[in-house]
GROMACS .gro file of C-alpha atoms in nm:
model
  236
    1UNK     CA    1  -0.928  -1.044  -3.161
    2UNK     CA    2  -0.958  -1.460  -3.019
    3UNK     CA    3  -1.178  -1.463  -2.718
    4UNK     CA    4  -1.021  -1.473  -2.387
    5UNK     CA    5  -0.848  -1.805  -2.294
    6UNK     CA    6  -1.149  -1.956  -2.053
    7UNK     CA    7  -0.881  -2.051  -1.783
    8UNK     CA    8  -0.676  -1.751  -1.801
    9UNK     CA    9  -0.547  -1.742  -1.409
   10UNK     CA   10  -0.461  -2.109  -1.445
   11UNK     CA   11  -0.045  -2.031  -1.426
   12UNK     CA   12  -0.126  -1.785  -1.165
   13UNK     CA   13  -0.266  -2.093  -0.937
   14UNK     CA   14   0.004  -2.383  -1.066
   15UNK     CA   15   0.297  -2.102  -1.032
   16UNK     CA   16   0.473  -1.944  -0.724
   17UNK     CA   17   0.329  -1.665  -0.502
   18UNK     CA   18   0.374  -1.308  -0.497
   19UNK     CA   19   0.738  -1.210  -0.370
   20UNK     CA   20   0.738  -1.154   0.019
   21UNK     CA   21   1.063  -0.953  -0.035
   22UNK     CA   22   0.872  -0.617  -0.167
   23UNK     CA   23   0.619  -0.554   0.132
   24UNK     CA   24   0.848  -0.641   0.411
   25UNK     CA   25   1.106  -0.442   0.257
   26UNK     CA   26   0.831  -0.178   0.237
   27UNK     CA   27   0.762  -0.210   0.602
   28UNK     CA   28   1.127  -0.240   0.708
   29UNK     CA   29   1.189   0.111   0.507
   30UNK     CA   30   0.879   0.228   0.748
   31UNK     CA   31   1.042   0.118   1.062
   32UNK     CA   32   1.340   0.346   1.003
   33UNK     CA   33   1.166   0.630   0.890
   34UNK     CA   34   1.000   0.620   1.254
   35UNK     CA   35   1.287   0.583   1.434
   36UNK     CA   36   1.433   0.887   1.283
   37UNK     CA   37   1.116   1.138   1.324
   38UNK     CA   38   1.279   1.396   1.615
   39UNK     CA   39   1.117   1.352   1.899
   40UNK     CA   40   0.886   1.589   1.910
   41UNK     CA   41   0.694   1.371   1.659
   42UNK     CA   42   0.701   1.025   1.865
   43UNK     CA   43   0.454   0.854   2.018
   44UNK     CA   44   0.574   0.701   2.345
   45UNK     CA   45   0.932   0.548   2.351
   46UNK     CA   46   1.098   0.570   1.975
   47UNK     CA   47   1.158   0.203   1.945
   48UNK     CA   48   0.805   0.089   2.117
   49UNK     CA   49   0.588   0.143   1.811
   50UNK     CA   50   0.870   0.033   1.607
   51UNK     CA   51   0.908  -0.355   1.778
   52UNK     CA   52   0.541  -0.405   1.737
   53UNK     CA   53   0.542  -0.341   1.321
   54UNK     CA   54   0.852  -0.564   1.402
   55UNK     CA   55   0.714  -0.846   1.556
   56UNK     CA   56   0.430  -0.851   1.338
   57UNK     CA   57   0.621  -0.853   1.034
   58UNK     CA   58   0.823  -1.181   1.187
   59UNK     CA   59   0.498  -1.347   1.230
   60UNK     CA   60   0.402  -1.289   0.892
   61UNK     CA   61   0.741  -1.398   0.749
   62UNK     CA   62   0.724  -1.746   0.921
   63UNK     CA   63   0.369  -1.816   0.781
   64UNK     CA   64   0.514  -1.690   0.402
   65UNK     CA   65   0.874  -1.669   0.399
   66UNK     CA   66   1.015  -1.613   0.035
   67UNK     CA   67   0.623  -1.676  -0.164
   68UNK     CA   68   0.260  -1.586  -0.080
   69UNK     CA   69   0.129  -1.902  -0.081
   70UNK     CA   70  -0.069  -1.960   0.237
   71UNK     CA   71  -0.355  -1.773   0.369
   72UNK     CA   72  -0.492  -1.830   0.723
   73UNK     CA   73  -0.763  -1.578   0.898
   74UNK     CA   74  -0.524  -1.514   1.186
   75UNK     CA   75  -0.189  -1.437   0.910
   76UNK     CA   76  -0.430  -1.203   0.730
   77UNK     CA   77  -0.572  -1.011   1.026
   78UNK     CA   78  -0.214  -0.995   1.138
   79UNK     CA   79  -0.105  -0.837   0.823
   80UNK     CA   80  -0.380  -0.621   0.818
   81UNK     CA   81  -0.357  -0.470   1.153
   82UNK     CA   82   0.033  -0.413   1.062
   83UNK     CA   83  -0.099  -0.163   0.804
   84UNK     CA   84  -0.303   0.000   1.062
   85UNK     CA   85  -0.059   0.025   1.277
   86UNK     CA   86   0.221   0.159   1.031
   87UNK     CA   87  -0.120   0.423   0.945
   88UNK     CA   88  -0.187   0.458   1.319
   89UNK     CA   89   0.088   0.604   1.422
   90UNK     CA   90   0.173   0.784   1.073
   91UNK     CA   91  -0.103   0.981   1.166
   92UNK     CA   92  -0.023   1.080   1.470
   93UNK     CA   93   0.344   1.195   1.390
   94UNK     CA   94   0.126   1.411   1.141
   95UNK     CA   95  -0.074   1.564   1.398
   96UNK     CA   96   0.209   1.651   1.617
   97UNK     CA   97   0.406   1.789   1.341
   98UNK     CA   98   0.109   2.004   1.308
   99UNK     CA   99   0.132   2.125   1.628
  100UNK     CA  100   0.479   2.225   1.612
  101UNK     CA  101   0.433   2.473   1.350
  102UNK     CA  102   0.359   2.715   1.563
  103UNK     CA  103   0.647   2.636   1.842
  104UNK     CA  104   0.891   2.916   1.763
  105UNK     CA  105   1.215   2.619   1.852
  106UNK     CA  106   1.113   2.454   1.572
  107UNK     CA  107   1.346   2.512   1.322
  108UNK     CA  108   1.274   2.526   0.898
  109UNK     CA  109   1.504   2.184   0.880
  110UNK     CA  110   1.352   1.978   1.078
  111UNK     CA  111   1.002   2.032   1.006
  112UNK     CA  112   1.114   2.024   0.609
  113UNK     CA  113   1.295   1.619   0.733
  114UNK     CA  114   1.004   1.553   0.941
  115UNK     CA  115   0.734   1.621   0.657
  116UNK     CA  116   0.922   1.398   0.436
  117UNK     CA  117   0.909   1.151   0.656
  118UNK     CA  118   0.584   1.138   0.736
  119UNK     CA  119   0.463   1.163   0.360
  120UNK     CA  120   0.687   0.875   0.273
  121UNK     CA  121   0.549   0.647   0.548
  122UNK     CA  122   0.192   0.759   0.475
  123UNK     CA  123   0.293   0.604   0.096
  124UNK     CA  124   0.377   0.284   0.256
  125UNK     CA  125   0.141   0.250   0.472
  126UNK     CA  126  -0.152   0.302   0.280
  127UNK     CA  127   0.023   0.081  -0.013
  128UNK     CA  128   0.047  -0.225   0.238
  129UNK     CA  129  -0.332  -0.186   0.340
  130UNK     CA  130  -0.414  -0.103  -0.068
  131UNK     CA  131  -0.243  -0.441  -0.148
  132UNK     CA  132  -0.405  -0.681   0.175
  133UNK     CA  133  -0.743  -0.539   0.088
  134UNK     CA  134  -0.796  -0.544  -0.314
  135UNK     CA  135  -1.006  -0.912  -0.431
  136UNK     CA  136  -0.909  -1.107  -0.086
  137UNK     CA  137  -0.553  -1.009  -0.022
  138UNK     CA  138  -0.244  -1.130  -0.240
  139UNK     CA  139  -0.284  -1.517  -0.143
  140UNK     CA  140  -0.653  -1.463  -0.265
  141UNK     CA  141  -0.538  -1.308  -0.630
  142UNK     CA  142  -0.290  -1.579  -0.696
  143UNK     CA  143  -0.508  -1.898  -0.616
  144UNK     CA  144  -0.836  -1.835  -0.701
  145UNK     CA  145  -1.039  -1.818  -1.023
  146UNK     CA  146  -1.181  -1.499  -1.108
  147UNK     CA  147  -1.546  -1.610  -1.070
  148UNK     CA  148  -1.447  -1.671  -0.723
  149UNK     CA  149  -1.237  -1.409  -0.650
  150UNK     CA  150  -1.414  -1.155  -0.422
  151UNK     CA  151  -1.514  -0.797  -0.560
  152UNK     CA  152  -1.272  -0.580  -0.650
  153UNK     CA  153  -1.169  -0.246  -0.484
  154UNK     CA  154  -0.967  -0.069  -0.741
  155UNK     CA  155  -0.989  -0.088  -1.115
  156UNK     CA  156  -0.606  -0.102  -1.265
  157UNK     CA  157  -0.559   0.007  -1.623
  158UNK     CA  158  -0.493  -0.399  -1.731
  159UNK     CA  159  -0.841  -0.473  -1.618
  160UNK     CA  160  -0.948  -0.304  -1.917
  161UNK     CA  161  -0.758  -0.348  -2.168
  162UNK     CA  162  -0.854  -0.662  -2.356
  163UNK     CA  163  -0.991  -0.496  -2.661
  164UNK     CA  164  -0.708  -0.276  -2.726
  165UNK     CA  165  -0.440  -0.314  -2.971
  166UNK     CA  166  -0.232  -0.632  -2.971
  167UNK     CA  167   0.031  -0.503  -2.799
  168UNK     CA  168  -0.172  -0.402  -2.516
  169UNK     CA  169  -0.441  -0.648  -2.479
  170UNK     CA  170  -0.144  -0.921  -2.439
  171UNK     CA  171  -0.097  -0.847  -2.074
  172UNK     CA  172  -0.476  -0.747  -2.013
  173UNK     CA  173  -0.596  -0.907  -1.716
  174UNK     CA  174  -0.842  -1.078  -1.950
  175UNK     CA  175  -0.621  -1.233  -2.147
  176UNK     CA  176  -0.304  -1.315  -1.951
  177UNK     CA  177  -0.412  -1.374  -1.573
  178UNK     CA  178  -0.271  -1.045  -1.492
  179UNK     CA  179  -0.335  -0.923  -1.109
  180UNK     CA  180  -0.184  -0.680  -0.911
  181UNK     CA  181   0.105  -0.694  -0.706
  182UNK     CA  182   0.214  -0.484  -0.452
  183UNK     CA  183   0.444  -0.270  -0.647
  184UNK     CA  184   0.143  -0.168  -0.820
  185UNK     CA  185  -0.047  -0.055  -0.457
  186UNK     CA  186   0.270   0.084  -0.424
  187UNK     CA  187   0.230   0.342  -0.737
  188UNK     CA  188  -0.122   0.399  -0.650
  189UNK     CA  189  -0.009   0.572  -0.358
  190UNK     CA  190   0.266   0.744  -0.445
  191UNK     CA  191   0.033   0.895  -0.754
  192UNK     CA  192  -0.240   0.950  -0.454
  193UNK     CA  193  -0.011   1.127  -0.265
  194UNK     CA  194   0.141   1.355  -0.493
  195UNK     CA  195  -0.165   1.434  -0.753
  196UNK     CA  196  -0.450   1.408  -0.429
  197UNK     CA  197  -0.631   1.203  -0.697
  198UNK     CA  198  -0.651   0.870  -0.852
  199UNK     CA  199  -0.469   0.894  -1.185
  200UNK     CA  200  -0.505   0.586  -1.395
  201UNK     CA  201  -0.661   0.338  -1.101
  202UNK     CA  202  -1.012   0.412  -1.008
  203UNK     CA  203  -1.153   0.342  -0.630
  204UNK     CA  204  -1.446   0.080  -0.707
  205UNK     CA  205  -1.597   0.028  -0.324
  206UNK     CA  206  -1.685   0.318  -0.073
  207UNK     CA  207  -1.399   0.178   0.168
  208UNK     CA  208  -1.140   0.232  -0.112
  209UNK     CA  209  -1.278   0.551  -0.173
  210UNK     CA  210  -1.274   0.656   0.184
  211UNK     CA  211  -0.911   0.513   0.245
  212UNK     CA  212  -0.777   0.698  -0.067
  213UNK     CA  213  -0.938   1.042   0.055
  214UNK     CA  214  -0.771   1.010   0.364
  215UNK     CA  215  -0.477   0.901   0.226
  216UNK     CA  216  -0.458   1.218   0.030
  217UNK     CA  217  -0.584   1.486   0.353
  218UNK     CA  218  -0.267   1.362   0.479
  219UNK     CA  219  -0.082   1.414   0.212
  220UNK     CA  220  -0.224   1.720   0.146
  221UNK     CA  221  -0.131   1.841   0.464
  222UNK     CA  222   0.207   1.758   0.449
  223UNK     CA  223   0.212   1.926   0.146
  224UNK     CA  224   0.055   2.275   0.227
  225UNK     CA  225   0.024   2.355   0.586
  226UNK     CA  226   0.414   2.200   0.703
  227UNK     CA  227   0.626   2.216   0.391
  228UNK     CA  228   0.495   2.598   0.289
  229UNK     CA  229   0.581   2.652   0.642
  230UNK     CA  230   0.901   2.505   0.669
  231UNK     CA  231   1.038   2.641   0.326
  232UNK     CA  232   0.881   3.009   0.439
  233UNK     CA  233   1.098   2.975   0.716
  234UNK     CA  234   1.430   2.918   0.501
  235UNK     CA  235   1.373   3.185   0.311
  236UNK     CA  236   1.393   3.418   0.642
   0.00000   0.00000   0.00000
């Protein structure tokens, strides 16, 4: 096979950003989801945690509205802590849900709606801190060269697949500039979620293998203790 094109990323740096559309339509999905966990599973006042991942999410729009294309410490700490938060109080909806499986007025359906809930927003979550994190954030993976790019946190299946077949190696990172978007975070952690593993993207660092275990304790929780429960429950 012809060696790798030496400035492979160059379309990635003359072309458009990543698509804002995706992640705020990830975080908008999140927003709902919380305001419809009962309330036995809220922290504070239902809309209060709810405005914040709001008001966030405006900031970040008006530094990137339609394309990724700008980068300042202050836009990426905000996006960043808007992950945490999203996380933050994922995780606490979890706990409490936890603590209602023993509450006797705590009926099969709701626990069954409020597990799904909570899994799905631990998905998106997780996805949106997967995605700011990886090589510098999305800004970072569309401008900059790959000798400049900082390190990795998760290995994708294109980053090694140059020396396939044709067919393949044509949209290797190698050879075509590929990077990650955030639909791919995305399917990392729906696959993390639902196999309580990494399936064909490997954790490189000890923070992405830390944030992906977890990611899947959660998950596994969900899973196990409040779903068994809740479906145990409908069967009398």
């Amino acid at each position: 096979m012809p060696p790798a094109t030496p400035d492979e990323g160059s379309h990635r740096r003359t072309g458009e950003g990543e698509n804002r559309v995706p992640p705020a339509l990830a975080v908008v999905v999140a927003v709902v989801t919380y305001t419809l966990l009962p309330d036995s599973l809220l922290i504070g006042p239902r809309l209060a945690i709810p405005a914040v991942e709001v008001l966030l999410l405006v900031s970040l729009v008006a530094v990137n509205p339609v394309r990724l294309v700008r980068q300042t410490r202050w836009s990426r700490y905000v996006s960043i802590t808007l992950a945490l938060v999203v996380i933050g109080a994922n995780l606490g909806g979890l706990a409490m849900l936890v603590n209602t499986l023993g509450a006797p007025k705590e009926g099969a359906k709701g626990l069954l709606m409020g597990g799904v809930q909570v899994w799905l927003t631990n998905v998106i979550g997780y996805a949106l801190l997967y995605w700011e994190l990886d090589r510098g954030g999305p800004v970072s993976r569309h401008r900059e060269r790959r000798d400049r790019m900082p390190p990795a946190d998760w290995r994708f299946s294109q980053d090694e697949n140059a020396d396939t077949v044709r067919e393949v190696a044509v949209g290797s990172s190698e050879r075509s500039g590929w990077v990650p978007v955030f639909v791919d975070y995305l399917y990392v952690s729906i696959t993390n979620s639902s196999a309580f593993s990494p399936t064909d993207t490997m954790p490189l660092t000890s923070r992405a293998k830390l944030l992906m275990a977890s990611q899947a304790t959660a998950a596994l929780a969900v899973s196990l203790l409040i779903v068994a429960r809740a479906v145990g429950s409908l069967g009398g």
